[in-house]
Amino acid sequence: MQAPEKLAPQSPQPMTLLIVDKEPLVRSELAQLCLRVTDLHVVGEAESGGAAIDIAKCLSPDVMLIDVALPDMSGFDVLRGPGNSGTLGIMTSHQPAFAERALPVGA
């Protein structure tokens, strides 16, 4: 019996992540959870959409974990922001209705 093939090739560089949430405790907990993943590197945190867009322009994260409801704009606005065309967005929300809006914008 042959060994099963890997689903994805191992990347020499860890995937980079930007955490965007208005709650400092949530950002901290998510960052702590990410420390357990060896091929993931948290490159930054942001508490607002404007800050997330600015940080993403500078750091070009591979993935953004974004709260849908931010103080200054929605997480959808962050994904549509300048410089985020190649970034994968993973939206977080306690409201299921946001899922329908998230898929068309690439979340």
Short mmCIF file of N, CA and C in Angstrom, two decimals:
data_model
loop_
_atom_site.label_atom_id
_atom_site.label_comp_id
_atom_site.label_asym_id
_atom_site.label_seq_id
_atom_site.Cartn_x
_atom_site.Cartn_y
_atom_site.Cartn_z
N MET A 1 0.84 -1.18 0.00
CA MET A 1 0.00 0.00 0.00
C MET A 1 0.89 1.24 0.00
N GLN A 2 0.57 2.19 -0.89
CA GLN A 2 1.36 3.40 -0.99
C GLN A 2 0.94 4.40 0.09
N ALA A 3 1.89 5.25 0.46
CA ALA A 3 1.60 6.30 1.45
C ALA A 3 0.66 7.32 0.81
N PRO A 4 -0.29 7.83 1.59
CA PRO A 4 -1.20 8.84 1.03
C PRO A 4 -0.44 10.11 0.69
N GLU A 5 -0.87 10.74 -0.41
CA GLU A 5 -0.25 11.99 -0.81
C GLU A 5 -0.73 13.13 0.08
N LYS A 6 0.11 14.11 0.24
CA LYS A 6 -0.28 15.28 1.01
C LYS A 6 -1.28 16.11 0.20
N LEU A 7 -2.22 16.71 0.87
CA LEU A 7 -3.23 17.52 0.19
C LEU A 7 -2.64 18.82 -0.35
N ALA A 8 -1.70 19.39 0.35
CA ALA A 8 -1.09 20.64 -0.10
C ALA A 8 0.41 20.54 0.14
N PRO A 9 1.19 21.08 -0.78
CA PRO A 9 2.65 21.05 -0.58
C PRO A 9 3.05 21.93 0.60
N GLN A 10 4.11 21.53 1.26
CA GLN A 10 4.62 22.31 2.37
C GLN A 10 5.25 23.59 1.83
N SER A 11 4.91 24.69 2.41
CA SER A 11 5.45 25.98 1.99
C SER A 11 6.70 26.29 2.81
N PRO A 12 7.75 26.81 2.17
CA PRO A 12 8.94 27.15 2.93
C PRO A 12 8.71 28.35 3.85
N GLN A 13 7.74 29.19 3.50
CA GLN A 13 7.41 30.35 4.31
C GLN A 13 6.08 30.11 5.02
N PRO A 14 5.96 30.51 6.29
CA PRO A 14 4.67 30.36 6.95
C PRO A 14 3.64 31.31 6.34
N MET A 15 2.38 30.92 6.40
CA MET A 15 1.30 31.77 5.95
C MET A 15 1.18 32.93 6.93
N THR A 16 0.98 34.14 6.41
CA THR A 16 0.89 35.32 7.27
C THR A 16 -0.56 35.71 7.50
N LEU A 17 -0.87 36.16 8.72
CA LEU A 17 -2.24 36.43 9.13
C LEU A 17 -2.33 37.79 9.82
N LEU A 18 -3.37 38.55 9.46
CA LEU A 18 -3.70 39.79 10.13
C LEU A 18 -5.03 39.57 10.84
N ILE A 19 -5.08 39.82 12.15
CA ILE A 19 -6.30 39.65 12.94
C ILE A 19 -6.96 41.01 13.11
N VAL A 20 -8.24 41.10 12.73
CA VAL A 20 -8.97 42.37 12.78
C VAL A 20 -10.24 42.17 13.60
N ASP A 21 -10.27 42.78 14.78
CA ASP A 21 -11.44 42.68 15.66
C ASP A 21 -11.43 43.88 16.60
N LYS A 22 -12.59 44.40 16.90
CA LYS A 22 -12.67 45.58 17.78
C LYS A 22 -12.35 45.25 19.23
N GLU A 23 -12.46 43.99 19.61
CA GLU A 23 -12.24 43.58 21.00
C GLU A 23 -10.80 43.13 21.23
N PRO A 24 -10.06 43.82 22.11
CA PRO A 24 -8.66 43.43 22.37
C PRO A 24 -8.53 41.99 22.88
N LEU A 25 -9.45 41.56 23.71
CA LEU A 25 -9.38 40.20 24.26
C LEU A 25 -9.54 39.16 23.16
N VAL A 26 -10.44 39.41 22.21
CA VAL A 26 -10.63 38.48 21.10
C VAL A 26 -9.36 38.41 20.26
N ARG A 27 -8.79 39.57 19.94
CA ARG A 27 -7.54 39.57 19.16
C ARG A 27 -6.44 38.80 19.87
N SER A 28 -6.32 39.02 21.16
CA SER A 28 -5.29 38.35 21.95
C SER A 28 -5.49 36.83 21.98
N GLU A 29 -6.73 36.41 22.19
CA GLU A 29 -7.02 34.97 22.25
C GLU A 29 -6.76 34.31 20.89
N LEU A 30 -7.17 34.96 19.82
CA LEU A 30 -6.93 34.40 18.49
C LEU A 30 -5.43 34.31 18.20
N ALA A 31 -4.68 35.34 18.58
CA ALA A 31 -3.23 35.32 18.37
C ALA A 31 -2.60 34.18 19.17
N GLN A 32 -3.07 33.97 20.39
CA GLN A 32 -2.52 32.88 21.21
C GLN A 32 -2.82 31.52 20.58
N LEU A 33 -4.03 31.35 20.06
CA LEU A 33 -4.37 30.09 19.38
C LEU A 33 -3.48 29.87 18.16
N CYS A 34 -3.17 30.92 17.46
CA CYS A 34 -2.34 30.80 16.25
C CYS A 34 -0.91 30.39 16.57
N LEU A 35 -0.45 30.65 17.78
CA LEU A 35 0.90 30.24 18.17
C LEU A 35 1.07 28.72 18.11
N ARG A 36 -0.03 27.99 18.19
CA ARG A 36 0.02 26.52 18.14
C ARG A 36 0.25 25.99 16.73
N VAL A 37 0.07 26.83 15.73
CA VAL A 37 0.18 26.41 14.34
C VAL A 37 1.56 26.79 13.82
N THR A 38 2.35 25.81 13.46
CA THR A 38 3.75 26.07 13.11
C THR A 38 3.93 26.78 11.79
N ASP A 39 3.01 26.61 10.84
CA ASP A 39 3.18 27.26 9.54
C ASP A 39 2.27 28.48 9.38
N LEU A 40 1.98 29.15 10.48
CA LEU A 40 1.17 30.36 10.47
C LEU A 40 1.85 31.41 11.33
N HIS A 41 1.97 32.62 10.80
CA HIS A 41 2.63 33.70 11.53
C HIS A 41 1.70 34.91 11.58
N VAL A 42 1.31 35.34 12.77
CA VAL A 42 0.49 36.53 12.93
C VAL A 42 1.40 37.74 12.75
N VAL A 43 1.13 38.52 11.69
CA VAL A 43 1.99 39.66 11.40
C VAL A 43 1.45 40.96 11.99
N GLY A 44 0.19 40.94 12.43
CA GLY A 44 -0.36 42.16 13.00
C GLY A 44 -1.78 41.99 13.48
N GLU A 45 -2.22 43.01 14.21
CA GLU A 45 -3.58 43.06 14.72
C GLU A 45 -4.11 44.47 14.46
N ALA A 46 -5.42 44.57 14.25
CA ALA A 46 -6.04 45.88 14.05
C ALA A 46 -7.39 45.89 14.75
N GLU A 47 -7.76 47.06 15.30
CA GLU A 47 -9.04 47.19 16.01
C GLU A 47 -10.11 47.87 15.18
N SER A 48 -9.74 48.36 13.99
CA SER A 48 -10.71 49.04 13.13
C SER A 48 -10.42 48.71 11.67
N GLY A 49 -11.40 49.03 10.84
CA GLY A 49 -11.23 48.78 9.41
C GLY A 49 -10.14 49.63 8.80
N GLY A 50 -10.11 50.92 9.17
CA GLY A 50 -9.08 51.81 8.64
C GLY A 50 -7.69 51.34 8.99
N ALA A 51 -7.51 50.93 10.24
CA ALA A 51 -6.20 50.42 10.67
C ALA A 51 -5.86 49.14 9.92
N ALA A 52 -6.85 48.28 9.71
CA ALA A 52 -6.61 47.02 8.99
C ALA A 52 -6.15 47.28 7.56
N ILE A 53 -6.79 48.23 6.89
CA ILE A 53 -6.40 48.55 5.51
C ILE A 53 -4.97 49.09 5.48
N ASP A 54 -4.65 49.99 6.41
CA ASP A 54 -3.29 50.55 6.45
C ASP A 54 -2.24 49.47 6.72
N ILE A 55 -2.53 48.61 7.69
CA ILE A 55 -1.58 47.54 8.04
C ILE A 55 -1.44 46.56 6.88
N ALA A 56 -2.56 46.21 6.24
CA ALA A 56 -2.52 45.26 5.12
C ALA A 56 -1.70 45.81 3.96
N LYS A 57 -1.78 47.12 3.72
CA LYS A 57 -0.98 47.74 2.65
C LYS A 57 0.51 47.57 2.93
N CYS A 58 0.89 47.70 4.19
CA CYS A 58 2.31 47.60 4.57
C CYS A 58 2.80 46.17 4.64
N LEU A 59 1.99 45.29 5.20
CA LEU A 59 2.45 43.93 5.50
C LEU A 59 2.03 42.87 4.49
N SER A 60 1.05 43.16 3.65
CA SER A 60 0.54 42.20 2.64
C SER A 60 0.31 40.81 3.21
N PRO A 61 -0.59 40.67 4.20
CA PRO A 61 -0.82 39.33 4.77
C PRO A 61 -1.48 38.41 3.75
N ASP A 62 -1.23 37.11 3.90
CA ASP A 62 -1.87 36.12 3.04
C ASP A 62 -3.35 36.01 3.38
N VAL A 63 -3.65 36.12 4.68
CA VAL A 63 -5.02 35.92 5.18
C VAL A 63 -5.34 36.99 6.21
N MET A 64 -6.61 37.45 6.20
CA MET A 64 -7.10 38.33 7.26
C MET A 64 -8.29 37.66 7.92
N LEU A 65 -8.24 37.58 9.21
CA LEU A 65 -9.36 37.09 10.02
C LEU A 65 -10.08 38.35 10.50
N ILE A 66 -11.28 38.60 9.96
CA ILE A 66 -11.93 39.90 10.13
C ILE A 66 -13.29 39.78 10.78
N ASP A 67 -13.52 40.58 11.81
CA ASP A 67 -14.85 40.72 12.40
C ASP A 67 -15.70 41.50 11.40
N VAL A 68 -16.92 41.06 11.18
CA VAL A 68 -17.80 41.74 10.24
C VAL A 68 -18.15 43.14 10.73
N ALA A 69 -18.41 43.29 12.02
CA ALA A 69 -18.87 44.57 12.58
C ALA A 69 -17.72 45.29 13.28
N LEU A 70 -17.09 46.22 12.56
CA LEU A 70 -16.01 47.02 13.11
C LEU A 70 -16.53 48.43 13.43
N PRO A 71 -15.82 49.19 14.25
CA PRO A 71 -16.33 50.50 14.66
C PRO A 71 -16.50 51.51 13.52
N ASP A 72 -15.61 51.46 12.53
CA ASP A 72 -15.63 52.49 11.49
C ASP A 72 -16.15 52.03 10.13
N MET A 73 -16.21 50.73 9.91
CA MET A 73 -16.70 50.19 8.65
C MET A 73 -16.95 48.70 8.84
N SER A 74 -17.50 48.06 7.84
CA SER A 74 -17.73 46.62 7.96
C SER A 74 -16.48 45.86 7.51
N GLY A 75 -16.42 44.61 7.88
CA GLY A 75 -15.35 43.75 7.41
C GLY A 75 -15.37 43.61 5.90
N PHE A 76 -16.57 43.72 5.30
CA PHE A 76 -16.69 43.68 3.85
C PHE A 76 -15.95 44.85 3.21
N ASP A 77 -16.06 46.03 3.84
CA ASP A 77 -15.36 47.21 3.33
C ASP A 77 -13.84 47.01 3.41
N VAL A 78 -13.39 46.35 4.45
CA VAL A 78 -11.96 46.07 4.58
C VAL A 78 -11.49 45.19 3.43
N LEU A 79 -12.25 44.15 3.11
CA LEU A 79 -11.87 43.25 2.02
C LEU A 79 -11.84 43.97 0.68
N ARG A 80 -12.71 44.95 0.50
CA ARG A 80 -12.74 45.71 -0.75
C ARG A 80 -11.74 46.85 -0.75
N GLY A 81 -11.04 47.04 0.36
CA GLY A 81 -10.10 48.15 0.49
C GLY A 81 -8.91 48.02 -0.42
N PRO A 82 -8.19 49.12 -0.62
CA PRO A 82 -7.02 49.12 -1.51
C PRO A 82 -5.95 48.14 -1.04
N GLY A 83 -5.40 47.41 -2.00
CA GLY A 83 -4.30 46.50 -1.70
C GLY A 83 -4.71 45.14 -1.17
N ASN A 84 -6.00 44.86 -1.08
CA ASN A 84 -6.44 43.58 -0.51
C ASN A 84 -6.94 42.60 -1.57
N SER A 85 -6.66 42.83 -2.82
CA SER A 85 -7.21 41.98 -3.87
C SER A 85 -6.69 40.54 -3.80
N GLY A 86 -5.48 40.33 -3.33
CA GLY A 86 -4.95 38.98 -3.26
C GLY A 86 -5.04 38.35 -1.89
N THR A 87 -5.62 39.06 -0.94
CA THR A 87 -5.71 38.57 0.43
C THR A 87 -6.98 37.75 0.62
N LEU A 88 -6.84 36.58 1.22
CA LEU A 88 -8.00 35.77 1.57
C LEU A 88 -8.60 36.33 2.84
N GLY A 89 -9.90 36.56 2.84
CA GLY A 89 -10.59 37.05 4.03
C GLY A 89 -11.43 35.97 4.66
N ILE A 90 -11.29 35.81 5.96
CA ILE A 90 -12.14 34.90 6.72
C ILE A 90 -12.93 35.77 7.68
N MET A 91 -14.24 35.84 7.46
CA MET A 91 -15.09 36.72 8.24
C MET A 91 -15.59 36.01 9.49
N THR A 92 -15.65 36.76 10.58
CA THR A 92 -16.20 36.22 11.82
C THR A 92 -17.41 37.06 12.22
N SER A 93 -18.44 36.38 12.70
CA SER A 93 -19.66 37.08 13.12
C SER A 93 -20.51 36.13 13.94
N HIS A 94 -21.34 36.73 14.76
CA HIS A 94 -22.31 35.95 15.53
C HIS A 94 -23.66 35.93 14.82
N GLN A 95 -23.75 36.52 13.65
CA GLN A 95 -25.01 36.62 12.92
C GLN A 95 -24.92 35.84 11.61
N PRO A 96 -25.70 34.76 11.47
CA PRO A 96 -25.65 33.93 10.26
C PRO A 96 -25.99 34.66 8.97
N ALA A 97 -26.77 35.72 9.04
CA ALA A 97 -27.17 36.44 7.83
C ALA A 97 -25.98 37.03 7.09
N PHE A 98 -24.86 37.26 7.78
CA PHE A 98 -23.69 37.84 7.12
C PHE A 98 -23.03 36.86 6.17
N ALA A 99 -23.26 35.56 6.31
CA ALA A 99 -22.63 34.57 5.43
C ALA A 99 -23.02 34.82 3.98
N GLU A 100 -24.25 35.17 3.73
CA GLU A 100 -24.71 35.43 2.35
C GLU A 100 -23.96 36.60 1.73
N ARG A 101 -23.62 37.59 2.52
CA ARG A 101 -22.89 38.76 2.01
C ARG A 101 -21.40 38.47 1.88
N ALA A 102 -20.88 37.56 2.70
CA ALA A 102 -19.44 37.32 2.75
C ALA A 102 -18.93 36.57 1.51
N LEU A 103 -19.66 35.62 1.03
CA LEU A 103 -19.17 34.80 -0.08
C LEU A 103 -18.91 35.59 -1.37
N PRO A 104 -19.80 36.48 -1.79
CA PRO A 104 -19.55 37.21 -3.04
C PRO A 104 -18.32 38.12 -3.01
N VAL A 105 -17.88 38.55 -1.83
CA VAL A 105 -16.72 39.44 -1.77
C VAL A 105 -15.43 38.70 -1.47
N GLY A 106 -15.48 37.37 -1.50
CA GLY A 106 -14.26 36.58 -1.36
C GLY A 106 -13.94 36.12 0.04
N ALA A 107 -14.88 36.25 0.96
CA ALA A 107 -14.63 35.81 2.33
C ALA A 107 -15.00 34.35 2.49
#
